[in-house]
Coordinates of N, CA, C and O in Angstrom, one line a residue:
X1 N 88.0 94.5 83.2 CA 88.5 93.3 83.8 C 87.4 92.6 84.5 O 86.6 93.2 85.2
X2 N 87.3 91.3 84.3 CA 86.2 90.5 85.0 C 86.4 90.5 86.5 O 87.5 90.6 87.0
X3 N 85.3 90.5 87.2 CA 85.3 90.5 88.7 C 86.1 89.4 89.2 O 87.0 89.6 90.1
X4 N 85.9 88.1 88.7 CA 86.7 87.0 89.3 C 88.2 87.1 89.1 O 89.0 86.8 90.0
X5 N 88.6 87.7 88.0 CA 90.0 87.9 87.8 C 90.6 89.0 88.7 O 91.7 88.8 89.2
X6 N 89.8 90.1 88.8 CA 90.2 91.1 89.7 C 90.5 90.6 91.1 O 91.5 90.9 91.8
X7 N 89.5 89.8 91.6 CA 89.6 89.3 93.0 C 90.9 88.4 93.2 O 91.5 88.5 94.2
X8 N 91.2 87.7 92.2 CA 92.4 86.8 92.2 C 93.7 87.6 92.1 O 94.6 87.5 92.9
X9 N 93.8 88.5 91.1 CA 95.0 89.3 90.9 C 95.3 90.2 92.1 O 96.4 90.4 92.5
X10 N 94.2 90.8 92.7 CA 94.4 91.7 93.8 C 94.6 90.9 95.1 O 94.8 91.6 96.1
X11 N 94.5 89.6 95.0 CA 94.7 88.7 96.2 C 93.7 88.9 97.3 O 93.9 88.7 98.5
X12 N 92.5 89.4 96.9 CA 91.4 89.5 97.9 C 90.8 88.0 98.1 O 90.3 87.7 99.2
X13 N 90.9 87.2 97.1 CA 90.5 85.8 97.1 C 91.7 85.0 96.5 O 92.3 85.4 95.6
X14 N 91.9 83.9 97.2 CA 93.1 83.1 96.8 C 93.1 82.5 95.4 O 94.1 82.4 94.7
X15 N 91.9 81.9 95.0 CA 91.8 81.2 93.7 C 90.6 81.8 93.0 O 89.6 82.1 93.5
X16 N 90.7 81.7 91.6 CA 89.6 82.2 90.8 C 88.3 81.4 90.9 O 87.3 82.0 90.9
X17 N 88.4 80.1 91.0 CA 87.2 79.3 91.2 C 86.4 79.7 92.5 O 85.2 79.7 92.5
X18 N 87.2 80.0 93.5 CA 86.6 80.5 94.7 C 85.9 81.9 94.5 O 84.8 82.1 95.0
X19 N 86.5 82.7 93.8 CA 85.9 84.0 93.4 C 84.6 83.8 92.7 O 83.6 84.5 92.9
X20 N 84.6 82.9 91.7 CA 83.4 82.6 91.0 C 82.3 82.1 91.9 O 81.1 82.4 91.8
X21 N 82.6 81.2 92.9 CA 81.7 80.7 93.8 C 81.1 81.8 94.7 O 79.9 81.8 94.9
X22 N 81.9 82.7 95.2 CA 81.4 83.7 96.1 C 80.5 84.6 95.3 O 79.4 85.0 95.8
X23 N 80.8 85.0 94.1 CA 79.9 85.8 93.3 C 78.6 85.1 92.9 O 77.6 85.7 93.0
X24 N 78.7 83.8 92.7 CA 77.5 83.0 92.4 C 76.6 82.9 93.5 O 75.4 82.7 93.4
X25 N 77.1 83.0 94.8 CA 76.2 83.0 96.0 C 75.6 84.3 96.3 O 74.9 84.5 97.3
X26 N 75.9 85.3 95.5 CA 75.3 86.7 95.7 C 75.9 87.4 96.8 O 75.2 88.3 97.4
X27 N 77.1 87.2 97.1 CA 77.8 87.8 98.2 C 78.6 89.1 97.8 O 79.3 89.7 98.6
X28 N 78.5 89.4 96.5 CA 79.3 90.6 96.1 C 78.3 91.5 95.3 O 77.5 91.1 94.5
X29 N 78.4 92.8 95.6 CA 77.7 93.8 94.8 C 78.7 94.8 94.3 O 79.7 95.1 94.9
X30 N 78.4 95.4 93.1 CA 79.2 96.4 92.5 C 78.3 97.6 92.3 O 77.3 97.5 91.6
X31 N 78.7 98.7 92.9 CA 77.9 100.0 92.9 C 76.4 99.7 93.2 O 75.5 100.2 92.6
X32 N 76.2 98.8 94.2 CA 74.8 98.5 94.7 C 74.1 97.5 94.0 O 73.0 97.1 94.3
X33 N 74.6 96.9 92.9 CA 74.0 95.9 92.1 C 74.6 94.6 92.3 O 75.8 94.5 92.3
X34 N 73.8 93.5 92.4 CA 74.4 92.2 92.5 C 75.3 91.9 91.3 O 75.0 92.3 90.2
X35 N 76.4 91.2 91.6 CA 77.5 91.0 90.6 C 77.7 89.5 90.3 O 77.6 88.7 91.2
X36 N 77.9 89.2 89.0 CA 78.3 87.8 88.7 C 79.8 87.8 88.5 O 80.4 88.9 88.4
X37 N 80.4 86.6 88.4 CA 81.9 86.5 88.2 C 82.3 87.2 86.9 O 83.4 87.7 86.8
X38 N 81.4 87.2 85.9 CA 81.8 87.8 84.6 C 81.5 89.3 84.5 O 81.8 89.9 83.4
X39 N 81.0 89.9 85.5 CA 80.8 91.3 85.5 C 82.1 92.1 85.3 O 83.1 91.8 85.9
X40 N 82.1 93.1 84.4 CA 83.3 93.8 84.0 C 83.4 95.0 85.0 O 82.5 95.8 85.2
X41 N 84.6 95.1 85.6 CA 84.9 96.2 86.6 C 85.5 97.4 85.8 O 86.2 97.2 84.8
X42 N 85.3 98.5 86.4 CA 86.0 99.8 86.0 C 86.7 100.4 87.2 O 86.2 100.2 88.3
X43 N 87.7 101.2 86.9 CA 88.3 102.0 88.0 C 87.2 102.9 88.6 O 86.4 103.5 87.9
X44 N 87.2 103.0 89.9 CA 86.2 103.8 90.6 C 84.9 103.1 91.1 O 84.1 103.6 91.8
X45 N 84.8 101.8 90.7 CA 83.6 101.0 91.1 C 83.8 100.7 92.6 O 84.8 100.6 93.1
X46 N 82.6 100.6 93.3 CA 82.6 100.3 94.7 C 82.1 98.8 94.8 O 81.0 98.5 94.3
X47 N 82.9 98.0 95.5 CA 82.6 96.6 95.7 C 82.2 96.4 97.2 O 82.9 97.0 98.1
X48 N 81.2 95.6 97.5 CA 80.8 95.2 98.8 C 80.9 93.7 98.8 O 80.2 93.0 98.0
X49 N 81.8 93.1 99.6 CA 82.0 91.7 99.6 C 81.7 91.2 101.0 O 82.2 91.7 102.0
X50 N 80.9 90.1 101.1 CA 80.6 89.4 102.4 C 81.5 88.2 102.5 O 81.4 87.2 101.8
X51 N 82.5 88.3 103.5 CA 83.4 87.2 103.8 C 82.9 86.6 105.1 O 83.3 87.2 106.2
X52 N 82.2 85.6 105.2 CA 81.8 85.0 106.5 C 81.2 86.0 107.5 O 80.1 86.4 107.3
X53 N 82.0 86.3 108.5 CA 81.6 87.2 109.5 C 81.9 88.7 109.3 O 81.8 89.5 110.2
X54 N 82.4 89.0 108.1 CA 82.9 90.3 107.8 C 82.3 90.8 106.5 O 82.2 90.1 105.5
X55 N 82.0 92.1 106.5 CA 81.6 92.8 105.2 C 82.6 93.9 104.9 O 82.8 94.7 105.8
X56 N 83.2 93.8 103.7 CA 84.2 94.8 103.3 C 83.7 95.6 102.2 O 83.2 95.0 101.2
X57 N 83.8 96.9 102.3 CA 83.5 97.8 101.2 C 84.8 98.4 100.7 O 85.6 98.9 101.5
X58 N 85.0 98.4 99.4 CA 86.3 98.9 98.8 C 86.0 99.5 97.5 O 85.0 99.3 96.8
X59 N 86.9 100.4 97.1 CA 86.9 101.1 95.8 C 88.0 100.6 95.0 O 89.1 100.3 95.4
X60 N 87.7 100.3 93.7 CA 88.7 99.8 92.7 C 89.5 101.0 92.3 O 89.0 102.0 91.8
X61 N 90.8 101.0 92.5 CA 91.7 102.1 92.2 C 92.5 101.9 91.0 O 93.0 102.8 90.3
X62 N 92.8 100.6 90.7 CA 93.7 100.3 89.6 C 93.4 98.9 89.0 O 93.2 98.0 89.8
X63 N 93.3 98.8 87.7 CA 93.1 97.5 87.1 C 94.4 97.0 86.4 O 94.9 97.7 85.6
X64 N 94.9 95.9 86.8 CA 96.2 95.3 86.2 C 95.9 93.9 85.9 O 95.2 93.2 86.6
X65 N 96.5 93.4 84.8 CA 96.4 92.0 84.4 C 97.1 91.1 85.3 O 96.8 89.9 85.5
X66 N 98.2 91.6 85.9 CA 99.0 90.8 86.8 C 99.6 91.7 87.8 O 99.9 92.9 87.5
X67 N 99.9 91.3 89.0 CA 100.5 92.1 90.1 C 101.3 91.3 91.0 O 100.9 90.2 91.4
X68 N 102.4 91.8 91.4 CA 103.2 91.2 92.4 C 102.5 91.4 93.8 O 101.6 92.3 93.9
X69 N 102.9 90.7 94.8 CA 102.3 90.7 96.1 C 102.2 92.2 96.6 O 101.1 92.6 97.1
X70 N 103.3 92.9 96.5 CA 103.3 94.3 97.1 C 102.5 95.2 96.2 O 102.1 96.3 96.7
X71 N 102.3 94.9 94.9 CA 101.5 95.8 94.0 C 100.0 95.5 94.2 O 99.2 96.4 93.8
X72 N 99.6 94.3 94.6 CA 98.2 93.9 94.7 C 97.4 94.8 95.5 O 96.3 95.2 95.2
X73 N 98.0 95.3 96.6 CA 97.2 96.2 97.5 C 96.9 97.6 96.9 O 96.1 98.3 97.4
X74 N 97.6 97.9 95.8 CA 97.4 99.2 95.2 C 96.2 99.2 94.3 O 95.8 100.2 93.7
X75 N 95.6 98.0 94.1 CA 94.5 97.8 93.1 C 93.1 98.2 93.8 O 92.2 98.4 93.1
X76 N 93.1 98.4 95.1 CA 91.9 98.7 95.8 C 92.2 99.5 97.0 O 93.3 99.5 97.5
X77 N 91.1 100.2 97.5 CA 91.2 100.9 98.8 C 90.0 100.6 99.6 O 88.9 100.8 99.2
X78 N 90.3 100.0 100.8 CA 89.2 99.6 101.7 C 88.6 100.9 102.3 O 89.3 101.7 102.9
X79 N 87.3 101.1 102.2 CA 86.6 102.3 102.7 C 85.9 101.9 104.0 O 85.7 102.8 104.8
X80 N 85.4 100.7 104.1 CA 84.7 100.3 105.3 C 84.8 98.8 105.6 O 84.8 98.1 104.6
X81 N 84.9 98.4 106.8 CA 85.0 97.0 107.2 C 84.1 96.8 108.4 O 84.3 97.6 109.4
X82 N 83.2 95.9 108.4 CA 82.3 95.7 109.4 C 82.2 94.2 109.8 O 82.1 93.4 108.9
X83 N 82.2 93.9 111.1 CA 82.0 92.5 111.5 C 80.6 92.3 111.9 O 79.9 93.1 112.5
X84 N 80.0 91.2 111.3 CA 78.6 90.9 111.6 C 78.5 89.6 112.3 O 79.3 88.7 112.1
X85 N 77.4 89.4 113.0 CA 77.2 88.2 113.8 C 76.3 87.2 113.1 O 75.5 87.3 112.4

């Protein structure tokens, strides 16, 4: 599954164009490598996402083409969250 689609379906990002923009700015890494919106994810991948004042590290646990709101949180597991100034 593409990174931008995963971010939208998992509800980490509200809209897919926003996910593409974040990836294009170099604010996402997958397994330590910079990621583009078109990067293909696999279960077990580690994502590090920089959201403004927060850096979130998470593991991809489940890839689904669509997910209801309560199912979306099962697609990833947050391993570390850090606030930066």
